[in-house]
Structures are given as structure tokens and as C-alpha cells.
Amino acid sequence: DGGITQSPKYLFRKEGQNVTLSCEQNLNHDAMYWYRQDPGQGLRLIYYSQIVNDFQKGDIAEGYSVSREKKESFPLTVTSAQKNPTAFYLCASSIRGGYYEQYFGPGTRLTVT
Amino acid sequence: DQQVKQNSPSLSVQEGRISILNCDYTNSMFDYFLWYKKYPAEGPTFLISISSIKDKNEDGRFTVFLNKSAKHLSLHIVPSQPGDSAVYFCAASQTSGSRLTFGEGTQLTVNP
């Protein structure tokens, strides 16, 4: 059945290391998104992509990078330049960009020590 | 610049009573609004939406009201059930835009 998968569920890294979070969807959606959730804060948009081979910065893109080489996949790399990388990361997709309902994956909890 | 604000971090209600979650926005270009529900360690799931051409949308126990002049929307849950205990996010968008903007969320606790 269709959905969004994020792996792994929990990820631990040492400070100074880059880490890549996986996001795959089989919903045939054009648009994909990465959000970060911190305690007491909403969902803050990191990057989004409305079509393959194109993506835009969201509100908190510094220290992150993405690629969109395939429609189904939108990996997020948390670089060592990200000052506070420990957070819950959520990937989402929608049929198209904009106001369309977004479907979310289960999230990845990243802990950097 | 927080364009979508949920000023109540938490709300506690008794089972069977009404839950009212509020959301304010500042961007007058927003014309489409959505509510999402999120359990701990899971991704949010879509609940209900409303276009700015309407002032009310209803789906079962959930009703969203939109007051465009006040730039305010609310989600009513009647009757509230313990399984409704979750964080509720409101989100806003322009139909001509490319993204959603989320509020900070409200933790709803429904007590048996």
C-alpha cells in the first residue's frame, strides 16, 4: 500500500559528522518536504521540492542540504554546519506543491552528541 | 515572523465535552487552512481543511470555523474522546503558493 517511509526511526551521530536521512514515497506525488520539530515549536520547513531536480530553501535551510534526483526520493543531509541538529525530522509529500494536503512519514529522531 | 500562531500550548477537557482549539494568522494572502493531528513520535495526519470562500466546514465530530475579518480559525471537536488526545497543528497556505506554514501546535488532553 502507498505511503511515505523514513529510515531509520532513531539515529545517533557524533558532533562534526554529516548524516543523511532517508525519505521515500510511492504515492506518485510531485512535491516533497522536510520539516524539523523541536519541543514547544511547530513544524519548521527546511527544504521543499515541487518537481524532480528542483528544490527551494524553506525557513531554516542553513546547515542542511537535499537532492531530488528521483520522484520517489528526497534525502536530507544534516551537515556539521548545523548548530543544533538534534531534533525530530519529518518528511512529507503532496500531489503538487502549495495548499494540497500533505502526507507525512513517521519521522526520524536524530541525536547528535 | 510567525505568520500562524496558536497561542494556547495546551488544553485539557473532560470526555464528552467540546474542545475548541484556536489559531490566528497575520498574512492576509492566506486563503486555505488545514488542521493536522499528531501523536508522539509519529508524523502528523490530516484532519480537516477550509477554503476562504467558506466560513465553516464540518466532518463528523470535527468542525472548522473561519473568521476572515479577524484572521482567526478554530477547530471544534464534539464530543471529545480520550483518543483525541494529541498535538493539533493549524496550517495556512495561499492557493497560488507552494508551501504550508504551520503554527506551534496545541496539546489537547481529554480526560476520561
XYZ file of C-alpha atoms in Angstrom:
225
model
C 0.000 0.000 0.000
C 1.078 3.581 -0.639
C 2.833 5.796 1.852
C 5.949 7.570 2.969
C 8.816 5.794 4.652
C 11.585 7.370 6.648
C 14.543 5.462 7.911
C 15.904 4.917 10.389
C 13.454 5.720 13.204
C 16.302 6.684 15.544
C 19.748 7.898 14.520
C 22.758 8.750 16.653
C 25.798 10.640 15.439
C 28.862 12.301 16.828
C 29.238 16.027 16.517
C 31.097 17.044 13.372
C 29.758 14.210 11.217
C 27.390 14.655 8.317
C 24.340 12.391 8.353
C 21.760 11.643 5.657
C 18.102 10.974 6.458
C 16.132 8.889 4.008
C 12.643 9.682 2.691
C 10.837 7.593 0.087
C 7.249 7.836 -1.181
C 5.252 5.617 -3.525
C 2.243 7.919 -3.791
C 3.355 9.326 -7.138
C 3.410 12.786 -5.576
C 5.268 15.596 -7.282
C 6.070 17.647 -4.173
C 8.129 16.638 -1.144
C 9.069 18.488 2.031
C 11.376 18.288 5.021
C 10.365 19.700 8.406
C 12.008 19.859 11.761
C 10.105 19.704 15.043
C 11.586 20.844 18.350
C 9.813 20.732 21.723
C 7.303 23.567 22.042
C 7.765 24.613 18.445
C 5.769 23.959 15.355
C 6.832 22.298 12.166
C 9.534 24.402 10.594
C 10.180 23.959 6.890
C 13.767 23.107 5.959
C 13.586 22.423 2.202
C 10.927 21.538 -0.321
C 10.806 20.275 -3.860
C 7.918 20.696 -6.274
C 9.420 18.638 -9.064
C 12.365 16.359 -9.778
C 15.740 18.093 -10.000
C 14.405 21.254 -8.383
C 14.169 22.328 -4.734
C 13.834 25.509 -2.687
C 15.032 26.593 0.740
C 12.470 26.794 3.482
C 12.659 28.864 6.638
C 15.626 27.122 8.286
C 17.788 25.718 5.462
C 21.173 26.682 6.909
C 23.285 23.620 7.700
C 21.125 21.285 5.589
C 21.270 20.054 2.004
C 18.919 17.996 -0.175
C 18.718 16.358 -3.573
C 15.779 15.292 -5.720
C 17.138 13.016 -8.413
C 14.103 10.718 -8.405
C 10.432 11.478 -7.936
C 10.158 8.940 -5.108
C 13.147 10.052 -3.060
C 14.105 13.252 -1.214
C 17.077 12.637 1.111
C 18.124 15.260 3.650
C 21.746 15.696 4.736
C 22.373 17.300 8.093
C 25.848 18.779 7.835
C 28.318 19.602 10.564
C 27.479 23.267 9.954
C 24.030 22.808 11.532
C 24.443 24.233 15.031
C 21.622 22.348 16.770
C 20.984 19.185 14.752
C 19.307 17.140 17.496
C 15.601 17.134 16.600
C 12.695 15.147 15.201
C 12.734 15.290 11.394
C 9.603 14.801 9.332
C 9.298 14.221 5.613
C 6.058 14.871 3.749
C 4.699 14.747 0.234
C 1.727 16.167 -1.618
C 0.270 15.613 -5.046
C 1.511 19.068 -6.005
C 3.110 21.956 -4.216
C 1.039 24.552 -2.412
C -2.156 24.123 -0.409
C -2.695 20.443 -1.145
C -2.923 18.042 1.773
C 0.488 16.822 2.837
C 1.066 13.228 3.871
C 3.743 12.714 6.489
C 6.183 9.933 7.184
C 6.724 8.532 10.690
C 9.755 10.750 11.339
C 13.393 10.242 12.316
C 14.704 11.208 15.735
C 18.289 12.409 15.284
C 20.519 12.748 18.320
C 23.946 14.340 17.937
C 26.368 14.210 20.865
C 7.963 36.411 11.788
C 5.366 33.914 12.991
C 2.585 34.140 10.420
C 0.479 31.405 12.011
C 0.088 31.373 15.769
C -1.550 29.009 18.187
C -1.446 30.912 21.452
C -2.526 28.073 23.716
C 0.241 25.485 24.165
C -2.155 23.148 25.941
C -5.834 22.477 26.552
C -7.479 19.998 28.895
C -11.142 18.949 28.622
C -13.415 16.274 30.001
C -14.555 13.379 27.842
C -17.844 14.168 26.138
C -17.393 17.953 26.303
C -16.424 20.292 23.493
C -12.775 21.017 22.665
C -12.055 24.333 20.959
C -8.597 24.906 19.504
C -7.721 28.334 18.179
C -5.389 29.656 15.514
C -4.580 33.189 14.327
C -2.789 34.270 11.189
C -1.287 37.532 10.034
C -0.796 37.040 6.297
C -3.934 38.263 4.512
C -2.854 36.366 1.400
C -3.571 33.022 3.076
C -6.744 31.563 1.601
C -6.618 27.899 2.535
C -6.324 26.409 6.015
C -5.778 22.910 7.344
C -5.708 21.149 10.702
C -3.415 18.243 11.475
C -3.289 15.887 14.442
C -0.045 14.430 15.755
C 0.675 11.662 18.238
C 4.126 11.453 19.893
C 6.910 10.044 17.722
C 4.600 9.878 14.673
C 4.018 12.051 11.659
C 1.006 14.400 11.615
C -2.178 13.252 9.913
C -4.597 15.499 8.074
C -7.903 16.200 9.822
C -9.918 18.838 8.040
C -9.467 21.893 5.829
C -11.333 25.029 4.827
C -11.120 27.435 1.941
C -11.514 31.171 2.494
C -14.687 31.151 0.404
C -16.366 29.306 3.292
C -16.748 30.145 6.962
C -17.460 26.635 8.195
C -16.586 23.079 7.265
C -17.788 20.016 9.104
C -16.631 16.397 9.101
C -18.177 14.161 11.720
C -17.143 15.331 15.171
C -14.781 17.952 13.733
C -15.822 21.433 12.594
C -13.541 24.229 11.489
C -14.712 27.837 11.604
C -13.003 30.657 9.727
C -13.369 34.346 10.568
C -11.536 36.159 7.790
C -12.017 39.643 9.183
C -10.415 38.598 12.450
C -7.858 36.351 10.720
C -8.869 33.613 13.086
C -9.838 29.994 12.759
C -10.922 27.426 15.286
C -11.345 23.675 15.415
C -14.257 22.296 17.404
C -14.327 18.667 18.490
C -17.677 17.425 19.787
C -17.883 15.211 21.732
C -14.262 14.928 22.795
C -12.853 11.440 23.317
C -9.686 10.264 25.111
C -8.295 9.128 21.739
C -8.388 12.757 20.608
C -5.519 13.493 23.000
C -2.722 14.669 20.688
C -0.997 17.796 19.423
C -3.070 19.746 16.917
C -1.401 21.961 14.328
C -3.090 24.503 12.146
C -1.531 25.344 8.803
C -2.167 28.009 6.196
C -1.390 28.479 2.548
C -2.079 30.553 -0.493
C -3.785 28.516 -3.211
C -1.291 30.128 -5.565
C 1.619 29.318 -3.274
C 3.999 26.410 -2.975
C 4.042 25.524 0.732
C 2.170 25.356 4.036
C 3.006 27.451 7.087
C 2.353 25.717 10.396
C 1.521 27.044 13.842
C 3.288 25.923 17.006
C 0.688 23.353 17.944
C -1.692 22.854 20.895
C -1.501 19.781 23.123
C -5.066 18.570 23.732
C -5.674 16.240 26.664
C -9.111 14.641 27.001
C -9.658 13.233 30.469
C -11.925 10.186 30.939
